[in-house]
Short mmCIF file of C-alpha atoms and ligand atoms in Angstrom, two decimals:
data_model
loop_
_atom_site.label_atom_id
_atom_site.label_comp_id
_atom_site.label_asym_id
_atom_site.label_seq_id
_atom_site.Cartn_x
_atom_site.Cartn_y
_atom_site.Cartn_z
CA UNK A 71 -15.75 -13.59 -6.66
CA UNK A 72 -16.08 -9.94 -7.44
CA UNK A 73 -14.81 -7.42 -5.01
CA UNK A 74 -15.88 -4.87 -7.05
CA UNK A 75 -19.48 -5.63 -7.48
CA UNK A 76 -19.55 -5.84 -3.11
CA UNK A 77 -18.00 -2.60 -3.02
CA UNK A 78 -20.55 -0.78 -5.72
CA UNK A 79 -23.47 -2.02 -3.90
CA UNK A 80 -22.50 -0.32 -0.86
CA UNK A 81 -22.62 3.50 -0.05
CA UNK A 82 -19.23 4.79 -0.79
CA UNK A 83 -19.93 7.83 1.24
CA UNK A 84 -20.28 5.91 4.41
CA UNK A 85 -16.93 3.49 3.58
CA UNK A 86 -15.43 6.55 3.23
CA UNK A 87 -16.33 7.87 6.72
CA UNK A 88 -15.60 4.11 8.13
CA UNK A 89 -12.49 4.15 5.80
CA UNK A 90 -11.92 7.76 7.56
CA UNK A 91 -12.55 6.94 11.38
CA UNK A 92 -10.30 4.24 11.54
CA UNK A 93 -7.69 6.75 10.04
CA UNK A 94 -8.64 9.07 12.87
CA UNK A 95 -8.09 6.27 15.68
CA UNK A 96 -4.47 5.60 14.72
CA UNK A 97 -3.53 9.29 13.83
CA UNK A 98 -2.74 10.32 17.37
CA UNK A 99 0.12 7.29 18.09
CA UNK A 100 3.77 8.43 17.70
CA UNK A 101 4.63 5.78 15.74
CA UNK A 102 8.15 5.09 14.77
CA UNK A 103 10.20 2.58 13.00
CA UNK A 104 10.60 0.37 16.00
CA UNK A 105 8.63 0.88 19.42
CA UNK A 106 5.24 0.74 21.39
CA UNK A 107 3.80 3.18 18.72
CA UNK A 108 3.61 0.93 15.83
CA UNK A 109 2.96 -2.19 18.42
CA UNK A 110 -0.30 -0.48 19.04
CA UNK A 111 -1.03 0.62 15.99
CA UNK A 112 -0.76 -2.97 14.87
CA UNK A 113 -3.03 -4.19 17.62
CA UNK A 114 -5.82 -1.86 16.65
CA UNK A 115 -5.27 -3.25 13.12
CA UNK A 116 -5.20 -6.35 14.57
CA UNK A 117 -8.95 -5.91 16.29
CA UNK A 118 -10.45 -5.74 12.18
CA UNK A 119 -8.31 -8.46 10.68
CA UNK A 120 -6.30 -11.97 11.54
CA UNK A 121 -2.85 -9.94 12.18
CA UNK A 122 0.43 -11.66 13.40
CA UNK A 123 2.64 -9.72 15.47
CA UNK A 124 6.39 -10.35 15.34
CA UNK A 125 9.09 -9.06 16.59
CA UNK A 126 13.08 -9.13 15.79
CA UNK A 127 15.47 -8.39 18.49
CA UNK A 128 17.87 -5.38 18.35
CA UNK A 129 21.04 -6.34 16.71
CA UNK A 130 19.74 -8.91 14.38
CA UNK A 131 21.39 -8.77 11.35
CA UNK A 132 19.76 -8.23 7.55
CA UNK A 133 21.56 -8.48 4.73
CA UNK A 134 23.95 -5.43 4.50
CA UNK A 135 22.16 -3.76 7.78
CA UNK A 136 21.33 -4.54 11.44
CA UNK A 137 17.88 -4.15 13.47
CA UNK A 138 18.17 -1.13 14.91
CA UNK A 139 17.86 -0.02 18.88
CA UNK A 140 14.29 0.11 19.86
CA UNK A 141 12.69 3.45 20.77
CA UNK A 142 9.92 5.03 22.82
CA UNK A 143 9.15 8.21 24.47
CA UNK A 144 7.34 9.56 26.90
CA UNK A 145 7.18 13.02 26.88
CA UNK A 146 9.24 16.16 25.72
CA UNK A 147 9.50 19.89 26.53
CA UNK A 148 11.04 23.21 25.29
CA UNK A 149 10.68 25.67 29.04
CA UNK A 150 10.64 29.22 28.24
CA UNK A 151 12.80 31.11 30.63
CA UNK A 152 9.07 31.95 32.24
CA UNK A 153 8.58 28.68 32.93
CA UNK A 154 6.27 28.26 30.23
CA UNK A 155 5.98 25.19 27.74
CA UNK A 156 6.82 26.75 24.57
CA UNK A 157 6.95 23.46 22.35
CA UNK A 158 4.72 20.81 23.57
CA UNK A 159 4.95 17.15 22.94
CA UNK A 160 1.86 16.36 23.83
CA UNK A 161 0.09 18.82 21.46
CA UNK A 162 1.66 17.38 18.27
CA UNK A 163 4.32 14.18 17.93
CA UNK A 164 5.62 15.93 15.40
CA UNK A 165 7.66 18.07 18.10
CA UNK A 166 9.85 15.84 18.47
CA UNK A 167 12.86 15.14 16.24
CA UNK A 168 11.76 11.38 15.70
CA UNK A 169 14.28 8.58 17.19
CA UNK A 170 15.52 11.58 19.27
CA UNK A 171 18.07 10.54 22.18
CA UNK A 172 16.89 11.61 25.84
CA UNK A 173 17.97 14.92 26.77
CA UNK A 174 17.38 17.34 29.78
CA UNK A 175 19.16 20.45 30.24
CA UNK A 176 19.12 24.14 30.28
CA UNK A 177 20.86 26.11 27.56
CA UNK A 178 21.02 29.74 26.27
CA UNK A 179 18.94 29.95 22.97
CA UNK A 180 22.07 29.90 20.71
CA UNK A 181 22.96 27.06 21.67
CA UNK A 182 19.37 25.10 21.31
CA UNK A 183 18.69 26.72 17.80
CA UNK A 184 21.00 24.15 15.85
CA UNK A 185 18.83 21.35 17.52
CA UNK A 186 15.61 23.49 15.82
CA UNK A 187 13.89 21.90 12.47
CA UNK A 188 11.51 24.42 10.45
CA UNK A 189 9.92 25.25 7.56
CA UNK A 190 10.80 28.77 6.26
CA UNK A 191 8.19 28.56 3.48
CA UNK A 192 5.41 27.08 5.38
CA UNK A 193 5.91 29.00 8.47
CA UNK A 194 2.53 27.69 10.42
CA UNK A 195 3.90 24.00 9.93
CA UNK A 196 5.84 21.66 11.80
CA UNK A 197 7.81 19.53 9.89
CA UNK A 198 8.23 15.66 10.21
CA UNK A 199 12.02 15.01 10.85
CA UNK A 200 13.89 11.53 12.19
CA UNK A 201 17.68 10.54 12.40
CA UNK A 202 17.25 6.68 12.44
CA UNK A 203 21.25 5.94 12.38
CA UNK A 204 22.59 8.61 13.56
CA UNK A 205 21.99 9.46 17.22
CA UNK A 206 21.01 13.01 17.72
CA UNK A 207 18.01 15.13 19.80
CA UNK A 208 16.08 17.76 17.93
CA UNK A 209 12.74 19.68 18.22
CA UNK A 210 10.31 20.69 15.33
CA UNK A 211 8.90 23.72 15.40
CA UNK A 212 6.51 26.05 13.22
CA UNK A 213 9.12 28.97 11.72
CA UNK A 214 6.44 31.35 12.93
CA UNK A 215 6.93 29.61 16.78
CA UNK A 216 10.90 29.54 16.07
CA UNK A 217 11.03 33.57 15.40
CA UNK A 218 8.63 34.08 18.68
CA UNK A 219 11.69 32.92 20.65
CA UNK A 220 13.03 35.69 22.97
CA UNK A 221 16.52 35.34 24.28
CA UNK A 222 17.12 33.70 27.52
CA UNK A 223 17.69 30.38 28.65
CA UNK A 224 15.68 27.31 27.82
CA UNK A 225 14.95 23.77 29.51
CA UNK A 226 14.76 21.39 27.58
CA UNK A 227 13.34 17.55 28.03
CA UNK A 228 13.28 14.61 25.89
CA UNK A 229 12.33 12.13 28.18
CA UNK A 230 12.86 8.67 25.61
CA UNK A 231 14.58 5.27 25.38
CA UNK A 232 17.08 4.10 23.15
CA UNK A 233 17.72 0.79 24.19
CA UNK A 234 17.91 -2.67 22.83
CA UNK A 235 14.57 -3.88 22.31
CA UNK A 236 12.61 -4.96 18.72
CA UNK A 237 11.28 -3.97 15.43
CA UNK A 238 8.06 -5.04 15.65
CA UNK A 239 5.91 -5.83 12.26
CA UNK A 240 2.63 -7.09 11.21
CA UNK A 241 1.43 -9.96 8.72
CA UNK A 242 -1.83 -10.82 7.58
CA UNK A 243 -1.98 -14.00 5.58
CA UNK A 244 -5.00 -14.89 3.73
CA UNK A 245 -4.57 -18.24 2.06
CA UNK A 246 -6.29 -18.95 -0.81
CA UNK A 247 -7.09 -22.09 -3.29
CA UNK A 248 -2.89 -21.39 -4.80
CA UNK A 249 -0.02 -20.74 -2.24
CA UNK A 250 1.26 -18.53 -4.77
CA UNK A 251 0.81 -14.74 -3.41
CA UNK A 252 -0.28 -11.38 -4.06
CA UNK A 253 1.59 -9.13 -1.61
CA UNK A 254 0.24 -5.90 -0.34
CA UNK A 255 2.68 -3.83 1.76
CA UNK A 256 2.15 -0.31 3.54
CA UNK A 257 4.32 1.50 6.31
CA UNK A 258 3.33 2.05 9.27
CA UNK A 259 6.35 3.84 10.89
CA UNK A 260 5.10 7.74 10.91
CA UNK A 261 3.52 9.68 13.65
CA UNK A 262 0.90 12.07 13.05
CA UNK A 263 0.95 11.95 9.10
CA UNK A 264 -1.92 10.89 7.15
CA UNK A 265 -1.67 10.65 4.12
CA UNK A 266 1.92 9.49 3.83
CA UNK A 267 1.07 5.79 6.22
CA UNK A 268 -2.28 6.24 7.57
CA UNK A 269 -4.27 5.77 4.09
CA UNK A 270 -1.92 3.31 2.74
CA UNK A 271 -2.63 1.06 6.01
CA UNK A 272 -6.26 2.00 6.58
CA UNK A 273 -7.03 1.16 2.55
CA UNK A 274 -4.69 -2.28 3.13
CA UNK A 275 -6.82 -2.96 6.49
CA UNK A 276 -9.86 -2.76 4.90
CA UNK A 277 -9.05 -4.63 1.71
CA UNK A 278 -7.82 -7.28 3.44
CA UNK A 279 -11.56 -7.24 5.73
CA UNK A 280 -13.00 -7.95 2.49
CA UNK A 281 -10.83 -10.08 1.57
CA UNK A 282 -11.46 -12.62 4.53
CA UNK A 283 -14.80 -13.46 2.99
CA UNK A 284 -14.07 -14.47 -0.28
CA UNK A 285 -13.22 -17.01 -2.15
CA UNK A 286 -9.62 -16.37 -3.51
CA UNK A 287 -7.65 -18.37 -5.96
CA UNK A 288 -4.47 -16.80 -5.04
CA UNK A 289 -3.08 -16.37 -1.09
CA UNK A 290 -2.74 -12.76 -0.04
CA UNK A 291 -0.22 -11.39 2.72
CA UNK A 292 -0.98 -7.64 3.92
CA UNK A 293 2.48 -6.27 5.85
CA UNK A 294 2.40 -3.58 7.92
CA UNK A 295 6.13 -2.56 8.92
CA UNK A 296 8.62 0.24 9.26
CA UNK A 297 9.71 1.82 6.19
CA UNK A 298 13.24 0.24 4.68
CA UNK A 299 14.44 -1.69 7.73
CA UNK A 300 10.80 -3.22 7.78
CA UNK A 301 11.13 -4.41 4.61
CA UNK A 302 14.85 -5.73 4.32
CA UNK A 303 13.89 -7.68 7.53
CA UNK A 304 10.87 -9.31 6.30
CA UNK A 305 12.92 -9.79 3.20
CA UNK A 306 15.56 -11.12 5.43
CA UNK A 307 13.78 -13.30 7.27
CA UNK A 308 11.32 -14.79 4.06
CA UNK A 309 13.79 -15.75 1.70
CA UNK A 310 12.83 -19.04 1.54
CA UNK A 311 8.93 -18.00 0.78
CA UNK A 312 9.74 -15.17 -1.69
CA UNK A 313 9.15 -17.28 -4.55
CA UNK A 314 5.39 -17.59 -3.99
CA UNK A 315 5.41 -13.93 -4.54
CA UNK A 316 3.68 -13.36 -7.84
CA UNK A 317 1.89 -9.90 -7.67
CA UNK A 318 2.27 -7.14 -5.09
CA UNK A 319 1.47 -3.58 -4.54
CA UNK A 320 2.79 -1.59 -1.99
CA UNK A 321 0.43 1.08 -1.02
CA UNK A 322 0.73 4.74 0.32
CA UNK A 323 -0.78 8.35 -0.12
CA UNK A 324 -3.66 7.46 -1.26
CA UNK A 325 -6.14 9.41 0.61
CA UNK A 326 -5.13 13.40 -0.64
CA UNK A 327 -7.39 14.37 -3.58
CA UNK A 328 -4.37 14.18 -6.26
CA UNK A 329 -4.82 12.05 -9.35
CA UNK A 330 -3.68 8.48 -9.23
CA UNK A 331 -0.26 7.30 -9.59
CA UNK A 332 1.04 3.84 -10.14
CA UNK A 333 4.73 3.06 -9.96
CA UNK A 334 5.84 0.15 -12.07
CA UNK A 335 8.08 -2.61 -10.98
CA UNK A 336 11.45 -3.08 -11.57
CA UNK A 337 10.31 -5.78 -14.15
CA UNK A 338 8.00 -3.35 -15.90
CA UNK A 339 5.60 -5.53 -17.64
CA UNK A 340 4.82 -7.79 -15.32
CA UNK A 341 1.07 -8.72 -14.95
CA UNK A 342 0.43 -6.50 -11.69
CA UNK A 343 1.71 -3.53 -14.43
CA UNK A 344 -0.57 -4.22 -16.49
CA UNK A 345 -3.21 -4.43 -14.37
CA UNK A 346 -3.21 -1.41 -12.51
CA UNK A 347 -2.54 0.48 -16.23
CA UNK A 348 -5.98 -1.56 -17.30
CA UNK A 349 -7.64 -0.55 -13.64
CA UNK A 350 -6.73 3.15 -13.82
CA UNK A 351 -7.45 3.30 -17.80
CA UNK A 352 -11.23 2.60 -17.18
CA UNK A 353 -11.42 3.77 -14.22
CA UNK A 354 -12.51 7.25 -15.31
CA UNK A 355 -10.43 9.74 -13.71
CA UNK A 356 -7.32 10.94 -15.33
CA UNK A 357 -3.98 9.56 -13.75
CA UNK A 358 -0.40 9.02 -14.28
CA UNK A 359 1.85 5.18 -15.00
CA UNK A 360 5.43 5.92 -13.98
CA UNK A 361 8.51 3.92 -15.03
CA UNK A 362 10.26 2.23 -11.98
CA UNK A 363 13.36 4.34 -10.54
CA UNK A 364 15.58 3.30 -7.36
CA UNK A 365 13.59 5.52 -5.30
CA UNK A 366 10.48 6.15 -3.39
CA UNK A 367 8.60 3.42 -0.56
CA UNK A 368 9.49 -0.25 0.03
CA UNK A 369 9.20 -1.50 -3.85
CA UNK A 370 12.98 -0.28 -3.76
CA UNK A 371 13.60 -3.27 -1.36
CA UNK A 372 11.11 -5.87 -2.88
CA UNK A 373 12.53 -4.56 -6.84
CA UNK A 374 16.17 -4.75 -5.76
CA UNK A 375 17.98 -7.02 -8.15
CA UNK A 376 18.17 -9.75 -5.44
CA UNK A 377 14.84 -9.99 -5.73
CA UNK A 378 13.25 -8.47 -8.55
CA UNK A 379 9.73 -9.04 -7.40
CA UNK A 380 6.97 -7.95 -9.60
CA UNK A 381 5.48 -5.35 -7.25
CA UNK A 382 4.62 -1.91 -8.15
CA UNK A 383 3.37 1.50 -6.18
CA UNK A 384 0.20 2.48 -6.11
CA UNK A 385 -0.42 6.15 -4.74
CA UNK A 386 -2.63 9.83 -5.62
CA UNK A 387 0.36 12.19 -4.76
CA UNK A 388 3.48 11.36 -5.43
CA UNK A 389 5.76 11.47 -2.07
CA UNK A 390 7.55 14.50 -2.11
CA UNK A 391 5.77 16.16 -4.91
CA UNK A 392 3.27 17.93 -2.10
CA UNK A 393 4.00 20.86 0.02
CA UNK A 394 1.76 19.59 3.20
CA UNK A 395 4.21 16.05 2.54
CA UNK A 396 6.29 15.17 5.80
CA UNK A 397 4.52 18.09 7.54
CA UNK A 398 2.17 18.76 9.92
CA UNK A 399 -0.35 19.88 6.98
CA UNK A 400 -0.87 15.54 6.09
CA UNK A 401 -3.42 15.68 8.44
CA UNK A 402 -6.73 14.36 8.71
CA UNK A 403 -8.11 16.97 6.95
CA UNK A 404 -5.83 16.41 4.07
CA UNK A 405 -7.35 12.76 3.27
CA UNK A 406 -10.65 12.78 2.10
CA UNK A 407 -13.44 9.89 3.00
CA UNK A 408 -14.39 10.32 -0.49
CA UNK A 409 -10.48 9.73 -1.25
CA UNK A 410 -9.86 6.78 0.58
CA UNK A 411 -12.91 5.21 -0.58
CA UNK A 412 -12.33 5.14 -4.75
CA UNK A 413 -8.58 4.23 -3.53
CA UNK A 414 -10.09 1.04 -1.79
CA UNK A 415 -12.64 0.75 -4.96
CA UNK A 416 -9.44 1.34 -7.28
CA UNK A 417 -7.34 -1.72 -4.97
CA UNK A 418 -10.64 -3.68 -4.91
CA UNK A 419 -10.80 -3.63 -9.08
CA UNK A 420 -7.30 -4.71 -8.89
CA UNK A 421 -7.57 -7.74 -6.87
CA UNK A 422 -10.64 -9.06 -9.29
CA UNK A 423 -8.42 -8.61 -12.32
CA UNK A 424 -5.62 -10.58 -10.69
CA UNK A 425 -8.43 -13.34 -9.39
CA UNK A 426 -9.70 -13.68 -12.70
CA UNK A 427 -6.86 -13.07 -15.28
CA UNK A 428 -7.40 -16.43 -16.05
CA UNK A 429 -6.91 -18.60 -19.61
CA UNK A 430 -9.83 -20.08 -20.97
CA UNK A 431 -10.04 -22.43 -24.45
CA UNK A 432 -13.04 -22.26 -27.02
CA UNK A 433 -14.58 -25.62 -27.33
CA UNK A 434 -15.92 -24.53 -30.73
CA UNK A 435 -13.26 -23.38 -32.37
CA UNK A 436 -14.08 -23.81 -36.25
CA UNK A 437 -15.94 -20.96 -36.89
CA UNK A 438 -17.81 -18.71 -34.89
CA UNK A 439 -20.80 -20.84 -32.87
CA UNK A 440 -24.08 -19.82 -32.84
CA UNK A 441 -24.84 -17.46 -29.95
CA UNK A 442 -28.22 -16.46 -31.71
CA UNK A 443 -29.80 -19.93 -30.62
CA UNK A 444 -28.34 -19.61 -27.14
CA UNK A 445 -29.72 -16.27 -26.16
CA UNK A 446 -26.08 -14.62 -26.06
CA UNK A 447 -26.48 -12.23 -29.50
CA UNK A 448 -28.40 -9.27 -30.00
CA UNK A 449 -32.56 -9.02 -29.52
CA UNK A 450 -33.56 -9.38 -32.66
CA UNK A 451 -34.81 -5.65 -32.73
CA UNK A 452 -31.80 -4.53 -31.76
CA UNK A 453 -29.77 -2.41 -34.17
CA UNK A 454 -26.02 -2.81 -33.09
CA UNK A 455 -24.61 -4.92 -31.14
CA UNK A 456 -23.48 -4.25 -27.53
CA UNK A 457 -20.25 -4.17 -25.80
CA UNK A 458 -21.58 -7.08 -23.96
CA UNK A 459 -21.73 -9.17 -27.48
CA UNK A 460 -18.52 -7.72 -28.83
CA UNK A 461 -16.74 -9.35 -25.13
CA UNK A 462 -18.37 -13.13 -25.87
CA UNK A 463 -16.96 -12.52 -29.81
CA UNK A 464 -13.21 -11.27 -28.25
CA UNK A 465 -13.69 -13.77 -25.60
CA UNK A 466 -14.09 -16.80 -28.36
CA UNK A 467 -11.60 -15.49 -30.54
CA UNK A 468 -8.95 -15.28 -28.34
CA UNK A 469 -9.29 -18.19 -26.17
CA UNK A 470 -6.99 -20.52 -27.63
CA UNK A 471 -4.85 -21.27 -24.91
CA UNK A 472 -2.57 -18.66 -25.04
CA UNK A 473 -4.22 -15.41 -24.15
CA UNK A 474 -5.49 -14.62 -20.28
CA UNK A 475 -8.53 -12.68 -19.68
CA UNK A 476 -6.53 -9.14 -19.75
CA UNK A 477 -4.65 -9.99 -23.06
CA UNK A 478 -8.44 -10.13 -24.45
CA UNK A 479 -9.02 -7.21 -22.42
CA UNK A 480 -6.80 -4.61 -23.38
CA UNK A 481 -6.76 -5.92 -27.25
CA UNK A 482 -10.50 -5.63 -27.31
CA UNK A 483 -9.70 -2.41 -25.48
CA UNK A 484 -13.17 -3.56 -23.56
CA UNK A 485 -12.96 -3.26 -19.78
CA UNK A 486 -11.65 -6.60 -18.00
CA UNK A 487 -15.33 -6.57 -15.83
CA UNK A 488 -17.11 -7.29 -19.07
CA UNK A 489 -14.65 -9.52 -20.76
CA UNK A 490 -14.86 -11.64 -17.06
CA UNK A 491 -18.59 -11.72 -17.30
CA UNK A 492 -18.72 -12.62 -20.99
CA UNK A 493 -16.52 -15.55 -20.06
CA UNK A 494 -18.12 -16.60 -17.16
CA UNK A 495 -21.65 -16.62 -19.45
CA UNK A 496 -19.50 -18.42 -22.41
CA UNK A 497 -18.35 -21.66 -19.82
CA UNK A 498 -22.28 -21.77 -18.64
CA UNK A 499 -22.84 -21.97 -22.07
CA UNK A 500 -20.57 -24.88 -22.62
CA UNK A 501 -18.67 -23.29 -25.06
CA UNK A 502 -15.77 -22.30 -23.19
CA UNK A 503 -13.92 -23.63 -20.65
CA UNK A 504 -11.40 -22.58 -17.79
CA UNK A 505 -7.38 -24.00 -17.84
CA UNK A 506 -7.24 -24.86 -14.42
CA UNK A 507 -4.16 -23.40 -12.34
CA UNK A 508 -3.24 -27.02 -12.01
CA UNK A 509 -0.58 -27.11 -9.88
CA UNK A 510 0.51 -24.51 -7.59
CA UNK A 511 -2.03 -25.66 -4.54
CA UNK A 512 -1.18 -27.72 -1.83
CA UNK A 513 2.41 -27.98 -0.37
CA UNK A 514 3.90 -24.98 -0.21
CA UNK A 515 6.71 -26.22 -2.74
CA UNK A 516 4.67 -25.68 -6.00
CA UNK A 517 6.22 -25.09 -9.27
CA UNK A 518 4.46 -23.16 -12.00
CA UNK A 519 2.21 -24.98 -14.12
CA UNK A 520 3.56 -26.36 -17.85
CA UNK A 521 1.21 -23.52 -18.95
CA UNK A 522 3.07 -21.21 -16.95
CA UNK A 523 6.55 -21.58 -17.80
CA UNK A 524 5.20 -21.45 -21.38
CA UNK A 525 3.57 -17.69 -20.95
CA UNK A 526 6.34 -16.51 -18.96
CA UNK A 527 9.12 -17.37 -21.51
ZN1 ZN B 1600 7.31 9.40 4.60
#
């Protein structure tokens, strides 16, 4: 299968706009980490791909933390002593301080401004605030709004639940030929923000749509779940299937017109490392390979020494490192359709590298074999020879057992697309053939292959 040569025969402009819409459809939800917002954002994820629901009851405890109360609201108010609606749930989420207790009461101005959040330097924006664990009520205001206040006294409504309930999260498993998984994970806790959740689980959504149709060697399971307590319960709850975990990526601001970033994994140099360095390399566009740090989106949970999975971050902005991040500014306006799309063509190249990082061996090893005769050298007007000829040359010289597709790749320093092909063209040939994945399929207990354990030591 090739993801990649699906996606290129398509108009990117118009994924971008479908990529875009669906981004559009969820924006409005106040999502939070536990609640109906994220239940139906997972049911309108649920309407594009095969998406279990679950949920874990309030109180349930994971590892060194608990699920926490569940939360909902309905709507919230700041009354001007006119009467008027000042602050306005229902014209921006945002408004309200997010897991905010209920609250309804009338108080001089004084006394309301500690429960005020704003944004001195970017006084037209509201800023996204929550306080998961500690119970509190707050509003979020523009700075601009904030000063407009007049003196008098205010009522003020936060008409929400904090109650036991669930954290509710959502799985998409894709089973391939191996039970042994590539793991994509995106949060989908945040209201109105776009860029930081909405483009990590629209680009996830849609991968995982193409995904469906194909062909795949390895299984793939898509989460979509509240940031840190989404992932220590899934972690919680999975321990036993953690080991089939061999590549993952957790996905998120990837729609803002920023350069790429990719985070490593704990690990460093594990093959899902390598791959996104090879991806982004020859991709085109300049972009940045971080080292892993303690910090940042749910690879801190997955790369925790418990676990140590081999999962990096893949993003455009960096979290943090934008003014419009947790703000009212990560619109829609602030992903681009054009954005989202080379992000899903980016995750696309990556999945085909990790389908087809495969070992092959040269059945003609003693010297070179002659491609001349088999129509796989140069036309014999031809002056040089092509990067297509150098590949089949890399691809026979390396394949001796020991080197996979991207070891051939990066030595050659040839993209992994051609190398693939040149292989593919070499075993129709007859002169090369695949080393099967020989033992990993089947029973959900498999151990790695002989070959394995001998490439991983
Ligand atoms: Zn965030």
């Amino acid at each position: 299968m090739s993801l990649l040569k699906g996606f290129d025969g398509r108009d990117p402009a118009r994924i971008g706009q479908e990529l875009h819409r669906f981004a559009a459809e969820l924006f409005p939800i106040c999502r939070s980490i536990t609640g109906n917002g994220i239940r139906q954002t997972l049911a309108i994820i649920g309407r594009r791909i095969p998406l279990k629901i679950l949920e874990v009851p309030t109180g349930t405890p994971v590892f060194d933390w608990s699920v926490p109360k569940e939360w909902n609201i309905q709507d919230a108010y700041i009354k001007a002593p006119n009467g008027r609606r000042v602050i306005d749930f229902q014209a921006s989420n945002l408004h309200v301080l997010n897991y905010s207790t209920p609250v309804h009461a009338t108080m001089p101005l004084s006394e309301l401004k500690p429960h005020l959040h704003t944004i001195p330097e970017h006084p037209d924006w509201i800023p996204y605030r929550t306080s998961y664990y500690k119970e509190d009520w707050g509003f979020c205001l523009s700075h601009r709004e904030m000063l407009s206040l007049q003196d008098g006294d205010y009522e003020v409504c936060i008409d929400s639940t904090l109650e036991n309930g669930h954290l509710t999260y959502g799985e998409c498993y894709l089973p391939g030929r191996s039970n042994e998984e590539v793991m994509i994970s995106c949060h989908a806790c945040h209201p109105s923000l776009a860029n930081d959740n909405l483009s990590g689980l629209t680009v996830a959504t849609f991968l995982a749509d193409s995904l469906c149709r194909c062909d795949l060697r390895y299984s793939y399971r898509f989460l979509f779940i509240p940031g840190t307590i989404g992932a220590i319960t899934w972690l919680a709850r999975n321990q036993e299937m953690i080991r089939h975990i061999r590549h993952g990526l957790v996905l998120t601001c990837i729609g803002d017109k920023g350069r790429f970033h990719y985070k490593k994994s704990r690990q460093g140099d594990a093959e899902i490392d390598r791959v996104a360095a090879h991806v982004l390399k020859h991709d085109g566009d300049s972009h940045e390979i971080l080292e892993f740090s303690p910090y940042g989106y749910d690879e801190r949970q997955y790369c925790s020494p418990g676990f140590n999975l081999a999962v990096g971050c893949l993003m455009r902005s960096v979290w943090g490192s934008f003014p419009e991040y947790h703000t009212s500014a990560d619109n829609l306006a602030f992903i681009q359709p054009e954005r989202l799309a080379d992000s899903l063509r980016v995750c696309s190249a990556i999945v085909d590298v990790l389908e087809g990082n495969q070992r092959y061996r040269n059945l003609n090893p003693c010297c070179e074999p002659q491609l001349g005769r088999r129509n796989l050298y140069r036309p014999v007007n031809a002056d040089a020879i092509g990067e297509e000829i150098h590949a089949r040359l890399w691809v026979l010289n390396l394949s001796d057992g020991e080197n996979a597709l991207l070891d051939i790749a990066e030595r050659s320093g040839i993209p992994f697309s051609v190398i693939r092909e040149a292989a593919q063209l070499l075993c129709q040939s007859g002169l090369l053939s695949v080393i099967q994945d020989n033992v990993w399929i089947g029973n959900g207990r498999g151990v790695a292959s002989k070959e394995h354990k001998v490439k991983q030591s």
